[in-house]
XYZ file of C-alpha atoms in Angstrom:
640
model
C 70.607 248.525 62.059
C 72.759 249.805 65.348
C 76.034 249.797 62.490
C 73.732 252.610 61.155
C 74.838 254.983 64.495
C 78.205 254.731 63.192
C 79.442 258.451 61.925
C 80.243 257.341 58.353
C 76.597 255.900 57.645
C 74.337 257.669 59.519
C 73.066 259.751 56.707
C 71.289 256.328 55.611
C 69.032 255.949 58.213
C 65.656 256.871 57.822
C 64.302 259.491 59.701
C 61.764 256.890 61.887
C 64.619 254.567 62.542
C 66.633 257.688 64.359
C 63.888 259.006 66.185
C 63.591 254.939 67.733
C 67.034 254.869 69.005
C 66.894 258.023 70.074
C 64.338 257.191 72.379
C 66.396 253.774 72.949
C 69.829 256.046 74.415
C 67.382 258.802 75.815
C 69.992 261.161 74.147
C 70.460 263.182 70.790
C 71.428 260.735 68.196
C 74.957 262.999 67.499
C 75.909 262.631 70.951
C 75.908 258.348 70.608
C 79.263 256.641 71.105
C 80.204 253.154 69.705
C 83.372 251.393 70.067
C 84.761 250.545 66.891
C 86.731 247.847 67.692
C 83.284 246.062 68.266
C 82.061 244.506 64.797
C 78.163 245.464 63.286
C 76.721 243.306 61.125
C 77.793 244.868 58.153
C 81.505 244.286 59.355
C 80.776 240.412 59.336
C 77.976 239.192 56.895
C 77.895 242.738 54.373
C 74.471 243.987 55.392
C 72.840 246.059 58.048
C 70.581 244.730 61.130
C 66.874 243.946 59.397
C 68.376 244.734 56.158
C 68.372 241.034 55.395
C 66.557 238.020 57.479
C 70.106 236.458 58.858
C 70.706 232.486 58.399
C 71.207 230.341 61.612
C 74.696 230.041 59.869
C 75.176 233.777 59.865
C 73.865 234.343 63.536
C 76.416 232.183 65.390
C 79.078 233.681 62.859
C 77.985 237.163 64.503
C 77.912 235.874 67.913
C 81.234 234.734 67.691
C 82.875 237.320 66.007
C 81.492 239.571 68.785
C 83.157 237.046 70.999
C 86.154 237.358 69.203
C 86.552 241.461 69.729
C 85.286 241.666 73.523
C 86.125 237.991 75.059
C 86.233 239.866 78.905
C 82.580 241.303 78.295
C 80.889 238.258 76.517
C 81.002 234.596 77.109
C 79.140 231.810 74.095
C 77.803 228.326 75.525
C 76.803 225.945 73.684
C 73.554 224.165 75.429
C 72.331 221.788 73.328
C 72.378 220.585 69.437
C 69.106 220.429 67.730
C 67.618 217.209 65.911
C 68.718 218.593 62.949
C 72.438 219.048 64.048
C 72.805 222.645 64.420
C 73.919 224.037 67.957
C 72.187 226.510 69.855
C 73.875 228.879 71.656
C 73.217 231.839 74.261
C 75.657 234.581 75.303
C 76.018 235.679 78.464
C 76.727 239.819 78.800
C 77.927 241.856 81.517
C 80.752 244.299 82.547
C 84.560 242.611 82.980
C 84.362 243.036 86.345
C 81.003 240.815 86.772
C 82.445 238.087 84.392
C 85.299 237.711 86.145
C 83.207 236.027 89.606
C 80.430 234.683 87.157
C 81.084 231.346 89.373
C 80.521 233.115 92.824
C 77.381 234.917 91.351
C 76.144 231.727 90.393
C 76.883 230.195 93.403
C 75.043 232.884 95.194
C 71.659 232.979 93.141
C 71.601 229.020 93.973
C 71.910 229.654 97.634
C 69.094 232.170 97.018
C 67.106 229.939 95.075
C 67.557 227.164 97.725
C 64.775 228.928 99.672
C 66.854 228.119 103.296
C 68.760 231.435 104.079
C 67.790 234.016 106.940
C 66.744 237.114 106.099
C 70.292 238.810 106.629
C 71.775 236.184 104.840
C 69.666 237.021 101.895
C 69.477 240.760 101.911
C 73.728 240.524 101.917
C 73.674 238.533 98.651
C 70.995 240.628 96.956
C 72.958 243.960 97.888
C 76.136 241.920 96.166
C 75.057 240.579 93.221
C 74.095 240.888 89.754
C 70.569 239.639 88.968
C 70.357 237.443 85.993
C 68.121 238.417 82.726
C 67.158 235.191 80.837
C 65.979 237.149 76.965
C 64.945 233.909 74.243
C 63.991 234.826 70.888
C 62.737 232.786 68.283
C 61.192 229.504 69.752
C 58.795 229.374 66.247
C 61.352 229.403 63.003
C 59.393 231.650 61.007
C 58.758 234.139 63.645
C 62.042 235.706 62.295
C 62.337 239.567 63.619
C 63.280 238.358 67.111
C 66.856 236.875 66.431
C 68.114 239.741 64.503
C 66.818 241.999 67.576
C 68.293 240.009 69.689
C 71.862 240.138 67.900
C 71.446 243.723 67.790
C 71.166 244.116 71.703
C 74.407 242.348 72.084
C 75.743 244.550 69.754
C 74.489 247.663 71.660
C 75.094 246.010 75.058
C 78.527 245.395 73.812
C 79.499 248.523 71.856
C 77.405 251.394 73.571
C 79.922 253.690 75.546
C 77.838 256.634 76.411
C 74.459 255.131 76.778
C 73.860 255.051 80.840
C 70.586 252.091 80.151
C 73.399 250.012 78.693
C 76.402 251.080 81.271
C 73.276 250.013 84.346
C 72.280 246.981 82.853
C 76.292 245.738 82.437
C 76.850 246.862 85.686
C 73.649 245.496 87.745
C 73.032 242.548 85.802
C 74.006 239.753 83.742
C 72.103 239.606 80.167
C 71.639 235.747 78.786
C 71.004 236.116 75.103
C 69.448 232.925 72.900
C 69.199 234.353 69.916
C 67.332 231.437 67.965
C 65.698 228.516 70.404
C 64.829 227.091 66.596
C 67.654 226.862 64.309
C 66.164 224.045 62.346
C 62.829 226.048 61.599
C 64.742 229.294 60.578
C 66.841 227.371 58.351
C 63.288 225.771 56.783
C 61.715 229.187 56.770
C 64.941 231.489 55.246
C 65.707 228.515 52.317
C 62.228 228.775 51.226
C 62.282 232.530 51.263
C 65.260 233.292 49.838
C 63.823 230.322 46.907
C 60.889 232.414 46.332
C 62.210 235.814 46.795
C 62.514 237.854 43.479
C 64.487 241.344 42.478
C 62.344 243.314 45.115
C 60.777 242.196 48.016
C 56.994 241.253 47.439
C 54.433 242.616 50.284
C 51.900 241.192 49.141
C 50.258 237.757 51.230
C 50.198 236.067 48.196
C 53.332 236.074 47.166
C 55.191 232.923 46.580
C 58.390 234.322 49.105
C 55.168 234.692 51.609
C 53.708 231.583 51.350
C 55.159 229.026 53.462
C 54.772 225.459 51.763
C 54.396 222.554 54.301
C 55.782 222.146 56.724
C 56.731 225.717 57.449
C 59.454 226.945 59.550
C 57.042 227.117 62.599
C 58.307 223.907 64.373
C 61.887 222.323 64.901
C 63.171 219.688 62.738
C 61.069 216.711 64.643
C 57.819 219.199 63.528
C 57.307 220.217 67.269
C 56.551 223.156 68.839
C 58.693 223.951 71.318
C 56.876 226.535 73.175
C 54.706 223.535 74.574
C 57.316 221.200 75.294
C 58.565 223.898 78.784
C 57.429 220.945 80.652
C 57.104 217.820 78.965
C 61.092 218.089 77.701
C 60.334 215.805 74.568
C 62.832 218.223 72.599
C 66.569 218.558 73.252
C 66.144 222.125 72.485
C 64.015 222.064 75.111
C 65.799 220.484 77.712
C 69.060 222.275 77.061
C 67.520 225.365 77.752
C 65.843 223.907 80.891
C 69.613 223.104 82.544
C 70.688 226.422 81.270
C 67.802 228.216 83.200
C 68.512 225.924 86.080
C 71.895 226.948 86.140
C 71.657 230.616 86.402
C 68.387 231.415 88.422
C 66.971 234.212 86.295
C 64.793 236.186 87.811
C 63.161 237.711 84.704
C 62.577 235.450 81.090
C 61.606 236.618 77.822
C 60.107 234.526 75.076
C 60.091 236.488 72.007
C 57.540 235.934 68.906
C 55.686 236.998 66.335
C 52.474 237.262 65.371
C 49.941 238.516 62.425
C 51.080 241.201 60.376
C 47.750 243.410 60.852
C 48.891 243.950 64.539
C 51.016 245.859 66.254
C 52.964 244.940 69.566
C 51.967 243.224 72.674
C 54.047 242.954 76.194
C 52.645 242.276 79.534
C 50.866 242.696 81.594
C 49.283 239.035 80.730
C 45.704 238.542 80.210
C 43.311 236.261 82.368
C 43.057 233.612 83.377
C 46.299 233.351 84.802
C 47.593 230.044 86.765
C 46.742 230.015 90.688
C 50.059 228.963 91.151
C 52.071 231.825 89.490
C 52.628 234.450 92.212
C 51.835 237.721 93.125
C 55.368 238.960 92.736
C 55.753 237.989 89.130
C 52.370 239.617 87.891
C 53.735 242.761 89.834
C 57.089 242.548 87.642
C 54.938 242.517 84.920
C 53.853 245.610 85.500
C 57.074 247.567 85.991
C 58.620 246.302 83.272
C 55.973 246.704 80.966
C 55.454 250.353 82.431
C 59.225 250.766 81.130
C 58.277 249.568 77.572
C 55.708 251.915 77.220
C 57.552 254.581 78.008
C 60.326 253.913 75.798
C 57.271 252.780 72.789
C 55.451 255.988 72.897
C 58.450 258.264 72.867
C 59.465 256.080 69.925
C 55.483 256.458 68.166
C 55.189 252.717 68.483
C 51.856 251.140 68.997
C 51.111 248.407 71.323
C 48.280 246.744 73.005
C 48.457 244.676 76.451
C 46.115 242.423 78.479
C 44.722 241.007 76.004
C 44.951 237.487 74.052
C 47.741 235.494 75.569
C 46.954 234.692 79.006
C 49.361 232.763 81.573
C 47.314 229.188 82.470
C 48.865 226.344 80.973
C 52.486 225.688 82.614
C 54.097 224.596 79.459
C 55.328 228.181 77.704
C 58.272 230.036 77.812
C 56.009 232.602 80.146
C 54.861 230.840 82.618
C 57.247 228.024 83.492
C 60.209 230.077 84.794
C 57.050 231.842 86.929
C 56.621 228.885 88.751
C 60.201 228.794 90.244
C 59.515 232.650 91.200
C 61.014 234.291 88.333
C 58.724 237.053 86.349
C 58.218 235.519 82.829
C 56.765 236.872 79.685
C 55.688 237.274 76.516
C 56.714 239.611 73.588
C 54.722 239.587 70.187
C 55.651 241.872 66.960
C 53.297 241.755 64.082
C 55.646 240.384 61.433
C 56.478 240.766 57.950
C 56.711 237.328 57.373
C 60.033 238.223 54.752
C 61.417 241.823 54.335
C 57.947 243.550 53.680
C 53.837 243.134 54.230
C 50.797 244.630 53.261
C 48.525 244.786 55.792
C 44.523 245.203 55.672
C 44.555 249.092 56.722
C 46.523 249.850 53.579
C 50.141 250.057 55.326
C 53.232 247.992 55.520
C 55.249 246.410 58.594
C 58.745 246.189 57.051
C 61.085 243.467 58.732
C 63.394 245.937 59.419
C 60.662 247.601 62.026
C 60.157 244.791 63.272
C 63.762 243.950 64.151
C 63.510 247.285 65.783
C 60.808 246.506 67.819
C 62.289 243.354 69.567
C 65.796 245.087 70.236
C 64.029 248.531 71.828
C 61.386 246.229 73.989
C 64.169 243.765 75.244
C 66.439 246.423 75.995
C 64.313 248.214 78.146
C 63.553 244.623 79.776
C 66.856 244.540 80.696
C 66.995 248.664 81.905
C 63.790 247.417 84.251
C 65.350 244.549 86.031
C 68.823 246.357 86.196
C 67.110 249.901 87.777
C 65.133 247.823 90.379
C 67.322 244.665 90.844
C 67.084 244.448 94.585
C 63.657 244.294 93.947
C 63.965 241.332 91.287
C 66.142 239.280 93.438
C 64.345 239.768 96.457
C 60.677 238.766 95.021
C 62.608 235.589 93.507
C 64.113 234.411 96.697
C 60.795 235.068 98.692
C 58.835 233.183 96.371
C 61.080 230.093 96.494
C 61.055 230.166 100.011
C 57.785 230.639 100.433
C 56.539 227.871 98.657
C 58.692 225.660 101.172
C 56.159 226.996 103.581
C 53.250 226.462 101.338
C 53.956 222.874 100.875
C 54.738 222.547 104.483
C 50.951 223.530 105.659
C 49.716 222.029 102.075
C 46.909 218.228 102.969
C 48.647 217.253 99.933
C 52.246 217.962 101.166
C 53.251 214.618 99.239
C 52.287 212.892 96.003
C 53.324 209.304 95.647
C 53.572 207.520 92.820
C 53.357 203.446 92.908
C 55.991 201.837 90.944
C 53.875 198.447 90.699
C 51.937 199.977 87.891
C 53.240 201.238 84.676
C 56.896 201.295 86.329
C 58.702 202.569 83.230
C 56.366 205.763 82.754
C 56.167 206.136 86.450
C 59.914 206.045 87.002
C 60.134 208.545 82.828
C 57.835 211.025 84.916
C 59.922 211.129 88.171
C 63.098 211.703 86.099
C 61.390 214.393 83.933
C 60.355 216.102 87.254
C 63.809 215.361 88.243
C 65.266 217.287 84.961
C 63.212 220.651 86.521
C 65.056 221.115 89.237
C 62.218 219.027 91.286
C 63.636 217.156 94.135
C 62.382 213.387 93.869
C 62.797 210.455 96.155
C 62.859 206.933 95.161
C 62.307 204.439 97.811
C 62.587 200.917 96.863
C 60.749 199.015 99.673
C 57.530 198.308 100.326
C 55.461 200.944 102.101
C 52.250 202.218 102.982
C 51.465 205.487 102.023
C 48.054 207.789 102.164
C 46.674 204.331 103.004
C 47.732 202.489 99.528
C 50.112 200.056 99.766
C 52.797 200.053 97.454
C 54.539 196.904 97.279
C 57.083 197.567 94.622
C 58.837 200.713 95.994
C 57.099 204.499 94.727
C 58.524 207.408 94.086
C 58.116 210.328 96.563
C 57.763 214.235 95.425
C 57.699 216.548 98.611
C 56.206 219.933 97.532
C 57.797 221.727 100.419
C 60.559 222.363 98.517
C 61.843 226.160 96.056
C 59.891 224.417 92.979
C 56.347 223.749 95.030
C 54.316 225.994 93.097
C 55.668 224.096 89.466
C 54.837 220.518 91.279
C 51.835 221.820 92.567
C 50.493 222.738 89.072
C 52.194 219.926 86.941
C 50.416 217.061 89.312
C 47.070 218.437 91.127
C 44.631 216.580 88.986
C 43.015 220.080 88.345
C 44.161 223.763 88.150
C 41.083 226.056 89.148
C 40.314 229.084 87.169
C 39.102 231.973 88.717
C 35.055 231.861 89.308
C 34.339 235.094 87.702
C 36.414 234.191 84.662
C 34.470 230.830 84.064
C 31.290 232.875 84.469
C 31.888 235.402 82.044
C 32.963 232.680 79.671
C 30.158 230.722 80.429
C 28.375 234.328 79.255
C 30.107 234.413 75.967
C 29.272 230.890 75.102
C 25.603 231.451 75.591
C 26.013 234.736 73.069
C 27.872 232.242 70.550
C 31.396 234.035 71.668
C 34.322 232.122 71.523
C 35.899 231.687 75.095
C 38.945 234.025 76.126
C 41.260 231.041 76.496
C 44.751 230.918 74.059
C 45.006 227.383 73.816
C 45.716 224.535 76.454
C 44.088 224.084 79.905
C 44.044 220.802 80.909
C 47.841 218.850 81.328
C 47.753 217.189 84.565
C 51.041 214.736 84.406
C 49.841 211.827 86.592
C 46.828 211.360 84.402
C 48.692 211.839 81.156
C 51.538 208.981 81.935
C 48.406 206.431 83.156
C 50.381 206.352 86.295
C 48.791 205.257 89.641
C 49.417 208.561 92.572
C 48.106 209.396 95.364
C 48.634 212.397 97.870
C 48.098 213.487 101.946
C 50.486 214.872 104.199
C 52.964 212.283 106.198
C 54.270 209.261 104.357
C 57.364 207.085 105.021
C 61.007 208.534 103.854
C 63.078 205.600 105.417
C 65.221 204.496 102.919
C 64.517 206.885 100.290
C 67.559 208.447 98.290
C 67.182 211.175 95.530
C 66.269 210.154 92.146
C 69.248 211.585 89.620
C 67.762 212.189 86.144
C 71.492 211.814 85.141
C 71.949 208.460 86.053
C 70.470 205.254 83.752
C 66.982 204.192 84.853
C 66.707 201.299 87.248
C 66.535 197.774 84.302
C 64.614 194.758 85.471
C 66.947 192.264 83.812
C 66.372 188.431 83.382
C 68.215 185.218 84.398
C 68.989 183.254 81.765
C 65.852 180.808 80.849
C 65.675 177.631 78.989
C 62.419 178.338 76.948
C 62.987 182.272 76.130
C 61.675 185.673 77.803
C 58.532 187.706 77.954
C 58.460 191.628 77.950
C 54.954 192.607 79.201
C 53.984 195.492 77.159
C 52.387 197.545 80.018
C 53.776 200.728 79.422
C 55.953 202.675 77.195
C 58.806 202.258 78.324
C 58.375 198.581 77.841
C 56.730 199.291 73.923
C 60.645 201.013 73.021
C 62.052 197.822 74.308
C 59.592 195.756 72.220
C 60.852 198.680 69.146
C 64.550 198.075 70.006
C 64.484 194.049 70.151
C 62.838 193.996 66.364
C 64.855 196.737 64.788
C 68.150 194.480 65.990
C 66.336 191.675 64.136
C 64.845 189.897 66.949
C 61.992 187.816 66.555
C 58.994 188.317 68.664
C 55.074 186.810 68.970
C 52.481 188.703 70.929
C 49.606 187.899 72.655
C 45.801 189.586 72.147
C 45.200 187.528 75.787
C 47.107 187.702 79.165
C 48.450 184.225 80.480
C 49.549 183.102 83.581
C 52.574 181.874 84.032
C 54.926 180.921 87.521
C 51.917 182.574 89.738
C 52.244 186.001 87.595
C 49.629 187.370 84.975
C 51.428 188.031 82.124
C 49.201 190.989 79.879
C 47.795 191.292 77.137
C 50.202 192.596 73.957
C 53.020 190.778 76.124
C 55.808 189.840 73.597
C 57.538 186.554 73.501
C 61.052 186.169 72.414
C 61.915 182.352 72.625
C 65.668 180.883 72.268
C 64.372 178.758 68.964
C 63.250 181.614 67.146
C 66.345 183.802 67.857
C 70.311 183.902 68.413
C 72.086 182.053 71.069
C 72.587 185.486 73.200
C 68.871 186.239 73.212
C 68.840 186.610 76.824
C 72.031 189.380 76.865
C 70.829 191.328 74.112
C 67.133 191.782 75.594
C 68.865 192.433 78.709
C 71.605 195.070 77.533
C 68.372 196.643 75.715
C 66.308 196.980 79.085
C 69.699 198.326 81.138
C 69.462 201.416 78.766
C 66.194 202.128 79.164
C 64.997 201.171 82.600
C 62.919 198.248 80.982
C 61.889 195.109 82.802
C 62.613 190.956 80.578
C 61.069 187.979 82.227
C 62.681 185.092 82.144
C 60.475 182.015 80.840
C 61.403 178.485 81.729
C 59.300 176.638 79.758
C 56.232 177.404 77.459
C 53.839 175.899 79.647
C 50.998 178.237 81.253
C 48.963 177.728 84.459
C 45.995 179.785 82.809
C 45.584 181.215 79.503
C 47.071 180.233 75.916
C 50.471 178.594 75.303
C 52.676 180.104 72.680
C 51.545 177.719 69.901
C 48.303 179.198 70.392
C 46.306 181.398 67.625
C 46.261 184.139 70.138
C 49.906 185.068 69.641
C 50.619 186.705 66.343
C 54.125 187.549 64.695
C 55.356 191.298 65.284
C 57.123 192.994 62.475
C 59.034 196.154 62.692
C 57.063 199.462 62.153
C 56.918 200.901 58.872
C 58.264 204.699 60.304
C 59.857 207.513 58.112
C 62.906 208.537 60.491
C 64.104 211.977 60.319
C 66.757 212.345 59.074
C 69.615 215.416 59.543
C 69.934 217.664 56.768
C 73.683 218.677 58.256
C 76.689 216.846 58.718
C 76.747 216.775 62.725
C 79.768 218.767 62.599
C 77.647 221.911 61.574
């Protein structure tokens, strides 16, 4: 739609369209500027922004053809590649002069992240540099307006001479732009669209280009949804985005959806309940920048609601996890046409193309609020890191332990995921005593006085209070037969959901205790070689892929519905046995090669005898077969 300000087709545009990017430039329309060496979207695919819903394809052709025309104003990475082989990639916007020390400004933000400078060490950095805006569009495939928005505001951001929001934000800030968090699920949703779709668009619900068929284009290619996974990192998509954030220290995130087509357009402020742990300087951001989208919304005639429906509890979304490390994080909703046009119950239409307009005004005045009061922005995110240093200094539960003689593999999977978060984790592998439990195995040590205390605090207190009030007035509702005001999720406490054995207090013993690297291979629990064959106890899950692994190479494996003793140690339960008869000569290497991938413990068995429980001619052990699973499969060639 922004190729529309250029002189030659402006006498297209619709009248509405104008008056919204007039409001956008805060200028007469006649007056805009846009370099022409800087490509539209009409230049590179043959149709307008929100003409036509663009491919995944299409929007990385876009991206880099704007790369192409201003390669000293915009840099692409590529942070990840999606399960079904497409990459995602964000673009990172700012004036020449701020790209060319992108690697002192990023050194800077992590020294204000770190939480350990003075207070004139801090205020000199935040004079001197850039603060970082973090805008992602598109984590739900068929919530489609946001990527095309999102390509738009590079174009502006790119293109825009005369427009002083656009010369501020180049100037005071760096803009990351992911365009499309879900390549996979656009691709699903566009293919079936573009199947369906006839000579005109069709508005109404029922029509076939409207009607999703299963699965949808709602969750990635593994049928996920990603904007649960902030946390858990079960998606590369997910943790991709994770190192990017990591990397640059925003200190304002986006998330950018859709939702029904009757509505209209929500932006913060968040509703209650919100998470005890996300800070007062966040929900203050809120409000500024959602004071500037208003502004720029009812200058524009665009309706919009806030407060209301999607509250910030559950750690997990794209708008509260980033809060946690004291960035201010949000959520953006336009009512969507679900394909080019919808009918909606009041007897109008939300065309695609408004929508498209929607996303691009709202982030771009995101980006106008953190560049007018940057200072501000960087300042709230350094206190907050280094003030939850302090917090977990004073904090009864200062440190939360977790044993590694129970359930080591998901023990040691959850210490590397908190590891993957920028969460500082210590492994100590000798025996200790700690908040009066002994761990004789080693444990893994999480310190919350460190910039990430608030996101540890939340991810492992068994609960996460809700305000008193708010429980009472739900507790109100439910006795009217109201539904309670929660979105979805509220209960997520990662000790309890691994099975894994913690405990917490405030002084335990560091000696010997190095930082756990999520980068490098767990710690295997390999076996000598043994006459008779091995057991792998299957305690955990780690243990269970092992068990998956050994069969799929063809191994062959018996299991046990009763735990036996054998060499002084009680063997579970669904232990497998792998014995040298049953299998090749290099059972012992290939079990072990197996377990040095994963971080997977083999036992070595000498001989089949057992001081207590059944032997493994016995009719408790059974033969294990591989699982009958339907793999997904990638639709691309990996080189797409």
């Amino acid at each position: 739609m922004w190729v529309a300000m250029r002189f030659d087709v402006w006498a297209t545009v619709t009248a509405g369209f104008l008056g919204l990017i007039g409001a956008a430039l805060a200028q007469p329309l006649d007056e805009a500027s846009y370099d022409p060496s800087i490509p539209t979207f009409v230049d590179v695919l043959g149709f307008d922004f929100g003409e036509e819903i663009s491919t995944p394809q299409e929007a990385v052709q876009y991206l880099e053809a704007l790369k192409a025309a201003a390669p000293d104003r915009i840099e692409l990475v590529q942070y990840a590649t999606s399960w079904g082989g497409r990459p995602l990639i964000y673009a990172v916007i700012a004036d020449e002069a701020v790209m060319a020390r992108l690697d002192t400004i990023k050194s800077d933000l992590a020294a204000l992240a770190s939480g350990e400078l003075v207070e004139t060490e801090r205020e000199a950095i935040i004079a001197n540099t850039p603060a970082v805006t973090w805008l992602a569009y598109g984590v739900h495939g068929d919530e489609i307006s946001p990527t095309d928005g999102a390509l738009g505001l590079a174009y502006h951001l790119l293109a825009a001479e005369d427009d002083p929001r656009a010369q501020s934000i180049r100037q005071q800030t760096i803009v990351v732009i992911d365009p499309m968090q879900n390549p996979d699920g656009r691709a699903r949703f566009v293919h079936t669209y573009e199947a369906a779709r006839g000579i005109e668009p069709q508005s109404n619900p029922a029509a076939a280009e409207r009607d999703q068929p299963w699965p949808g284009g709602r969750y990635n290619h593994a049928l996920f949804d990603l904007n649960r996974d902030w946390f858990t990192l079960s998606q590369p998509e997910t943790r991709g985005k994770i190192t990017g954030i990591l990397e640059w220290n925003p200190v304002v995130v986006v998330d950018v959806h859709e939702m029904g087509t009757d509505s209209t357009y929500y932006f913060p402020p968040a509703a209650r309940p919100f998470n005890p742990f996300i800070r007062q300087g966040s929900r203050d951001g809120q409000e500024i920048i959602g004071r500037m989208i208003a502004s720029a919304f009812d200058q524009a005639g665009e309706p919009y609601f806030i407060r209301e429906i999607f509250d910030q509890l559950y750690p997990g979304y794209g708008d509260t996890w980033p809060a946690f490390g004291g960035a201010t994080a949000m959520t953006f909703e336009q009512s969507s046409a679900r394909g080019l046009v919808g009918d909606r119950s009041d007897g109008t239409q939300r065309t695609y193309r408004e929508g498209v307009e929607n996303q691009f005004l709202s982030t771009l005045m995101t980006a106008y609020a953190v560049a007018e009061n940057k200072d501000r922005f960087l300042r709230v995110f350094a206190e907050t890191r280094a003030s939850a240093i302090t917090r977990g200094r004073a904090s009864t539960s200062r440190f939360t332990v977790l044993d590694l003689a129970e359930r080591r593999g998901q023990a040691e999977a959850l210490g590397r995921r908190l590891a993957a978060q920028g969460i500082k984790v210590l492994y100590r592998e000798e025996r200790g005593v700690d908040c009066r439990k002994e761990h004789p195995e080693g444990a893994l040590i999480i310190d919350r006085a460190q910039p990430q205390g608030d996101l540890i605090a939340t991810l492992l207190e068994a609960d996460t209070p809700m305000a008193d009030d708010f429980i009472e007035e739900q507790e109100e509702r439910r006795t009217r037969g109201q539904p309670p005001e929660l979105y979805d999720i509220t209960a997520w406490s990662l000790p309890l959901m691994n099975g894994v054995s913690v405990v917490s207090c405030n002084r335990v013993g560091l000696d010997g205790a190095v930082p756990l690297d999520a980068a490098v291979p767990p710690m295997a629990r390999p076996a000598d070689e043994a006459a008779f064959g091995y057991a792998v106890p299957w305690d955990d899950k780690v243990q269970a892929q092992l068990v998956v692994a050994a069969l799929k190479a063809g191994l062959v494996g018996k299991t046990t519905d009763t735990a036996f003793t054998q060499g002084g140690r009680v063997l579970p339960r669904g232990t497998v046995v792998f014995t040298n008869a049953l299998n090749t000569d290099d059972l012992g290497q290939q079990l072990n090669a197996i377990a040095s991938k994963i971080g997977a413990e083999v036992i070595g068995m000498p001989e089949s005898w057992t001081e207590d429980g059944p032997t493994f001619g016995s009719a408790s052990f059974a033969r294990l077969s591989m699982p009958k699973v339907a793999f997904f499969r990638s639709p691309l060639p990996r080189s797409q």
